[in-house]
């Protein structure tokens, strides 16, 4: 997949919502996009691990981690599972870890920050619900596109 989010905004001004600038690149793919699957969790990556362990071709997992900077919701092992299962990328409103390893994976990863501490797994969290952060609401079944310029969301497929 090859695109520039700036061009997507210029070509589809009435169809895009743009995330406030807040995320950094951590994955091996700097340009990624696809159908949104959402997970809402707070300091518990159980649903993240579970979801990325399922087939995800053409999909991007959007994780609303409540903006927590206290623990990571994605690391190298879950990232490797995502690659094996064909996911395009993961957007995390929270932290990731194992960033050197994540950077070698064929997976797009954007997150608020990196932290070495893993999350606790308590089996909590929700999947496929609308989540809102950075001025944008993400819904499963819509589309997200991310690159070094930012993150763009659309109700329709743009590419």
PDB file of C-alpha atoms in Angstrom:
ATOM      1  CA  UNK A   1       0.000   0.000   0.000  1.00  0.00           C
ATOM      2  CA  UNK A   2       1.457   3.316  -1.052  1.00  0.00           C
ATOM      3  CA  UNK A   3      -0.162   6.691  -0.377  1.00  0.00           C
ATOM      4  CA  UNK A   4       0.452  10.046   1.273  1.00  0.00           C
ATOM      5  CA  UNK A   5      -2.117  11.173   3.837  1.00  0.00           C
ATOM      6  CA  UNK A   6      -1.702  14.771   2.655  1.00  0.00           C
ATOM      7  CA  UNK A   7      -2.916  13.698  -0.798  1.00  0.00           C
ATOM      8  CA  UNK A   8      -5.827  11.760   0.717  1.00  0.00           C
ATOM      9  CA  UNK A   9      -6.906  14.928   2.535  1.00  0.00           C
ATOM     10  CA  UNK A  10      -6.568  17.064  -0.611  1.00  0.00           C
ATOM     11  CA  UNK A  11      -8.459  14.577  -2.790  1.00  0.00           C
ATOM     12  CA  UNK A  12     -11.217  13.785  -0.225  1.00  0.00           C
ATOM     13  CA  UNK A  13     -11.741  16.933   1.873  1.00  0.00           C
ATOM     14  CA  UNK A  14     -15.336  16.090   2.754  1.00  0.00           C
ATOM     15  CA  UNK A  15     -14.672  12.438   3.538  1.00  0.00           C
ATOM     16  CA  UNK A  16     -11.765  12.514   5.989  1.00  0.00           C
ATOM     17  CA  UNK A  17     -11.280  13.129   9.682  1.00  0.00           C
ATOM     18  CA  UNK A  18      -7.723  13.887  10.805  1.00  0.00           C
ATOM     19  CA  UNK A  19      -6.261  12.816  14.147  1.00  0.00           C
ATOM     20  CA  UNK A  20      -4.600  15.562  16.151  1.00  0.00           C
ATOM     21  CA  UNK A  21      -0.780  15.249  15.961  1.00  0.00           C
ATOM     22  CA  UNK A  22       0.099  13.086  18.929  1.00  0.00           C
ATOM     23  CA  UNK A  23       1.509   9.750  17.754  1.00  0.00           C
ATOM     24  CA  UNK A  24       5.005   8.574  16.815  1.00  0.00           C
ATOM     25  CA  UNK A  25       6.120   5.812  14.429  1.00  0.00           C
ATOM     26  CA  UNK A  26       7.451   2.598  15.979  1.00  0.00           C
ATOM     27  CA  UNK A  27       6.846  -0.123  13.368  1.00  0.00           C
ATOM     28  CA  UNK A  28       8.770  -1.264  10.324  1.00  0.00           C
ATOM     29  CA  UNK A  29       6.055   0.053   7.992  1.00  0.00           C
ATOM     30  CA  UNK A  30       5.814   3.835   7.948  1.00  0.00           C
ATOM     31  CA  UNK A  31       2.825   3.861   5.586  1.00  0.00           C
ATOM     32  CA  UNK A  32      -0.120   1.602   6.392  1.00  0.00           C
ATOM     33  CA  UNK A  33      -3.874   1.509   6.302  1.00  0.00           C
ATOM     34  CA  UNK A  34      -6.963  -0.610   6.104  1.00  0.00           C
ATOM     35  CA  UNK A  35     -10.272  -1.490   7.680  1.00  0.00           C
ATOM     36  CA  UNK A  36     -10.530  -0.497  11.331  1.00  0.00           C
ATOM     37  CA  UNK A  37     -11.004  -2.984  14.168  1.00  0.00           C
ATOM     38  CA  UNK A  38     -11.257  -1.325  17.589  1.00  0.00           C
ATOM     39  CA  UNK A  39     -10.282  -2.354  21.092  1.00  0.00           C
ATOM     40  CA  UNK A  40     -10.864  -0.267  24.207  1.00  0.00           C
ATOM     41  CA  UNK A  41      -8.772  -1.229  27.219  1.00  0.00           C
ATOM     42  CA  UNK A  42      -6.947   0.417  30.084  1.00  0.00           C
ATOM     43  CA  UNK A  43      -3.586  -0.942  31.212  1.00  0.00           C
ATOM     44  CA  UNK A  44      -4.673  -4.473  30.196  1.00  0.00           C
ATOM     45  CA  UNK A  45      -3.655  -5.761  26.768  1.00  0.00           C
ATOM     46  CA  UNK A  46      -5.683  -8.997  26.884  1.00  0.00           C
ATOM     47  CA  UNK A  47      -8.002  -7.942  24.031  1.00  0.00           C
ATOM     48  CA  UNK A  48      -5.048  -6.589  22.005  1.00  0.00           C
ATOM     49  CA  UNK A  49      -3.247  -9.943  22.193  1.00  0.00           C
ATOM     50  CA  UNK A  50      -6.451 -11.859  21.502  1.00  0.00           C
ATOM     51  CA  UNK A  51      -7.402  -9.732  18.478  1.00  0.00           C
ATOM     52  CA  UNK A  52      -3.950  -9.673  16.860  1.00  0.00           C
ATOM     53  CA  UNK A  53      -3.877 -13.459  17.218  1.00  0.00           C
ATOM     54  CA  UNK A  54      -6.689 -13.698  14.651  1.00  0.00           C
ATOM     55  CA  UNK A  55      -6.570 -13.195  10.844  1.00  0.00           C
ATOM     56  CA  UNK A  56      -6.250  -9.490  10.028  1.00  0.00           C
ATOM     57  CA  UNK A  57      -5.429  -9.156   6.325  1.00  0.00           C
ATOM     58  CA  UNK A  58      -6.290  -5.645   5.186  1.00  0.00           C
ATOM     59  CA  UNK A  59      -7.036  -4.473   8.729  1.00  0.00           C
ATOM     60  CA  UNK A  60      -5.615  -2.037  11.280  1.00  0.00           C
ATOM     61  CA  UNK A  61      -6.213  -2.443  15.009  1.00  0.00           C
ATOM     62  CA  UNK A  62      -7.010   0.858  16.737  1.00  0.00           C
ATOM     63  CA  UNK A  63      -6.440   0.579  20.482  1.00  0.00           C
ATOM     64  CA  UNK A  64      -7.919   3.133  22.869  1.00  0.00           C
ATOM     65  CA  UNK A  65      -5.708   2.640  25.885  1.00  0.00           C
ATOM     66  CA  UNK A  66      -7.064   5.753  27.580  1.00  0.00           C
ATOM     67  CA  UNK A  67      -3.817   7.585  26.878  1.00  0.00           C
ATOM     68  CA  UNK A  68      -2.074   5.767  29.727  1.00  0.00           C
ATOM     69  CA  UNK A  69       1.681   6.282  29.857  1.00  0.00           C
ATOM     70  CA  UNK A  70       2.170   3.782  32.709  1.00  0.00           C
ATOM     71  CA  UNK A  71       2.529   0.503  30.770  1.00  0.00           C
ATOM     72  CA  UNK A  72       2.775  -0.874  27.233  1.00  0.00           C
ATOM     73  CA  UNK A  73      -0.173  -2.409  25.389  1.00  0.00           C
ATOM     74  CA  UNK A  74       1.932  -3.803  22.504  1.00  0.00           C
ATOM     75  CA  UNK A  75       5.386  -5.368  22.361  1.00  0.00           C
ATOM     76  CA  UNK A  76       7.493  -7.498  20.051  1.00  0.00           C
ATOM     77  CA  UNK A  77       5.803 -10.854  20.727  1.00  0.00           C
ATOM     78  CA  UNK A  78       2.270  -9.593  20.081  1.00  0.00           C
ATOM     79  CA  UNK A  79       3.647  -7.616  17.127  1.00  0.00           C
ATOM     80  CA  UNK A  80       5.103 -10.827  15.659  1.00  0.00           C
ATOM     81  CA  UNK A  81       1.686 -12.488  16.024  1.00  0.00           C
ATOM     82  CA  UNK A  82       0.129  -9.551  14.163  1.00  0.00           C
ATOM     83  CA  UNK A  83       2.569  -9.994  11.270  1.00  0.00           C
ATOM     84  CA  UNK A  84       1.943 -13.766  11.141  1.00  0.00           C
ATOM     85  CA  UNK A  85      -1.795 -13.076  10.970  1.00  0.00           C
ATOM     86  CA  UNK A  86      -1.509 -10.485   8.196  1.00  0.00           C
ATOM     87  CA  UNK A  87      -2.431  -7.289  10.066  1.00  0.00           C
ATOM     88  CA  UNK A  88      -1.456  -4.035   8.320  1.00  0.00           C
ATOM     89  CA  UNK A  89      -0.819  -2.085  11.494  1.00  0.00           C
ATOM     90  CA  UNK A  90      -1.711  -1.025  15.020  1.00  0.00           C
ATOM     91  CA  UNK A  91      -2.519   2.459  16.298  1.00  0.00           C
ATOM     92  CA  UNK A  92      -2.248   2.761  20.083  1.00  0.00           C
ATOM     93  CA  UNK A  93      -3.571   5.606  22.204  1.00  0.00           C
ATOM     94  CA  UNK A  94      -1.122   4.501  24.851  1.00  0.00           C
ATOM     95  CA  UNK A  95       2.370   3.003  24.945  1.00  0.00           C
ATOM     96  CA  UNK A  96       4.367   0.261  23.244  1.00  0.00           C
ATOM     97  CA  UNK A  97       7.600  -1.483  24.212  1.00  0.00           C
ATOM     98  CA  UNK A  98      10.392  -3.485  22.541  1.00  0.00           C
ATOM     99  CA  UNK A  99      10.641  -0.649  20.038  1.00  0.00           C
ATOM    100  CA  UNK A 100      13.863  -1.834  18.372  1.00  0.00           C
ATOM    101  CA  UNK A 101      12.225  -5.180  17.597  1.00  0.00           C
ATOM    102  CA  UNK A 102       8.934  -3.531  16.528  1.00  0.00           C
ATOM    103  CA  UNK A 103      10.950  -1.430  14.079  1.00  0.00           C
ATOM    104  CA  UNK A 104      12.112  -4.566  12.270  1.00  0.00           C
ATOM    105  CA  UNK A 105       8.613  -5.981  11.760  1.00  0.00           C
ATOM    106  CA  UNK A 106       6.574  -5.604   8.567  1.00  0.00           C
ATOM    107  CA  UNK A 107       3.868  -3.879  10.573  1.00  0.00           C
ATOM    108  CA  UNK A 108       2.790  -0.283  10.951  1.00  0.00           C
ATOM    109  CA  UNK A 109       2.804   0.855  14.577  1.00  0.00           C
ATOM    110  CA  UNK A 110       1.971   4.314  15.865  1.00  0.00           C
ATOM    111  CA  UNK A 111       1.624   5.117  19.560  1.00  0.00           C
ATOM    112  CA  UNK A 112       1.952   7.935  22.085  1.00  0.00           C
ATOM    113  CA  UNK A 113       5.264   6.751  23.540  1.00  0.00           C
ATOM    114  CA  UNK A 114       7.456   3.830  24.539  1.00  0.00           C
ATOM    115  CA  UNK A 115       7.848   2.399  28.033  1.00  0.00           C
ATOM    116  CA  UNK A 116       9.566  -0.822  29.138  1.00  0.00           C
ATOM    117  CA  UNK A 117       6.837  -1.925  31.572  1.00  0.00           C
ATOM    118  CA  UNK A 118       4.309  -4.492  30.314  1.00  0.00           C
ATOM    119  CA  UNK A 119       0.619  -4.368  31.124  1.00  0.00           C
ATOM    120  CA  UNK A 120      -1.228  -6.717  33.422  1.00  0.00           C
ATOM    121  CA  UNK A 121      -3.613  -9.196  31.811  1.00  0.00           C
ATOM    122  CA  UNK A 122      -6.931  -9.418  33.580  1.00  0.00           C
ATOM    123  CA  UNK A 123      -9.113 -10.311  30.590  1.00  0.00           C
ATOM    124  CA  UNK A 124     -10.661  -6.845  30.519  1.00  0.00           C
ATOM    125  CA  UNK A 125     -11.483  -4.632  27.555  1.00  0.00           C
ATOM    126  CA  UNK A 126     -14.034  -4.293  24.775  1.00  0.00           C
ATOM    127  CA  UNK A 127     -13.813  -4.974  21.054  1.00  0.00           C
ATOM    128  CA  UNK A 128     -15.621  -3.381  18.101  1.00  0.00           C
ATOM    129  CA  UNK A 129     -17.014  -0.362  19.931  1.00  0.00           C
ATOM    130  CA  UNK A 130     -16.605   3.249  18.798  1.00  0.00           C
ATOM    131  CA  UNK A 131     -13.566   4.853  20.446  1.00  0.00           C
ATOM    132  CA  UNK A 132     -12.643   8.523  20.466  1.00  0.00           C
ATOM    133  CA  UNK A 133      -9.278  10.191  21.023  1.00  0.00           C
ATOM    134  CA  UNK A 134      -7.326  12.991  19.401  1.00  0.00           C
ATOM    135  CA  UNK A 135     -10.512  14.619  18.155  1.00  0.00           C
ATOM    136  CA  UNK A 136     -11.541  11.617  16.022  1.00  0.00           C
ATOM    137  CA  UNK A 137     -14.010   8.778  16.520  1.00  0.00           C
ATOM    138  CA  UNK A 138     -12.835   5.411  15.172  1.00  0.00           C
ATOM    139  CA  UNK A 139     -15.452   2.790  14.292  1.00  0.00           C
ATOM    140  CA  UNK A 140     -14.886  -0.830  13.337  1.00  0.00           C
ATOM    141  CA  UNK A 141     -15.598  -1.224   9.633  1.00  0.00           C
ATOM    142  CA  UNK A 142     -14.432   2.280   8.685  1.00  0.00           C
ATOM    143  CA  UNK A 143     -10.957   2.937   7.257  1.00  0.00           C
ATOM    144  CA  UNK A 144      -7.746   4.434   8.606  1.00  0.00           C
ATOM    145  CA  UNK A 145      -4.591   5.539   6.780  1.00  0.00           C
ATOM    146  CA  UNK A 146      -1.341   6.468   8.542  1.00  0.00           C
ATOM    147  CA  UNK A 147       2.068   7.708   7.476  1.00  0.00           C
ATOM    148  CA  UNK A 148       4.737  10.149   8.681  1.00  0.00           C
ATOM    149  CA  UNK A 149       2.319  13.060   8.125  1.00  0.00           C
ATOM    150  CA  UNK A 150      -0.403  11.750  10.408  1.00  0.00           C
ATOM    151  CA  UNK A 151      -3.533   9.628  10.643  1.00  0.00           C
ATOM    152  CA  UNK A 152      -6.635  10.014   8.459  1.00  0.00           C
ATOM    153  CA  UNK A 153      -9.981   8.263   9.040  1.00  0.00           C
ATOM    154  CA  UNK A 154     -12.823   7.813   6.553  1.00  0.00           C
ATOM    155  CA  UNK A 155     -16.176   6.065   6.542  1.00  0.00           C
ATOM    156  CA  UNK A 156     -15.371   4.886   3.009  1.00  0.00           C
ATOM    157  CA  UNK A 157     -12.394   3.145   1.493  1.00  0.00           C
ATOM    158  CA  UNK A 158     -10.120   5.728  -0.146  1.00  0.00           C
ATOM    159  CA  UNK A 159      -7.527   3.437  -1.747  1.00  0.00           C
TER     160      UNK A 159
END
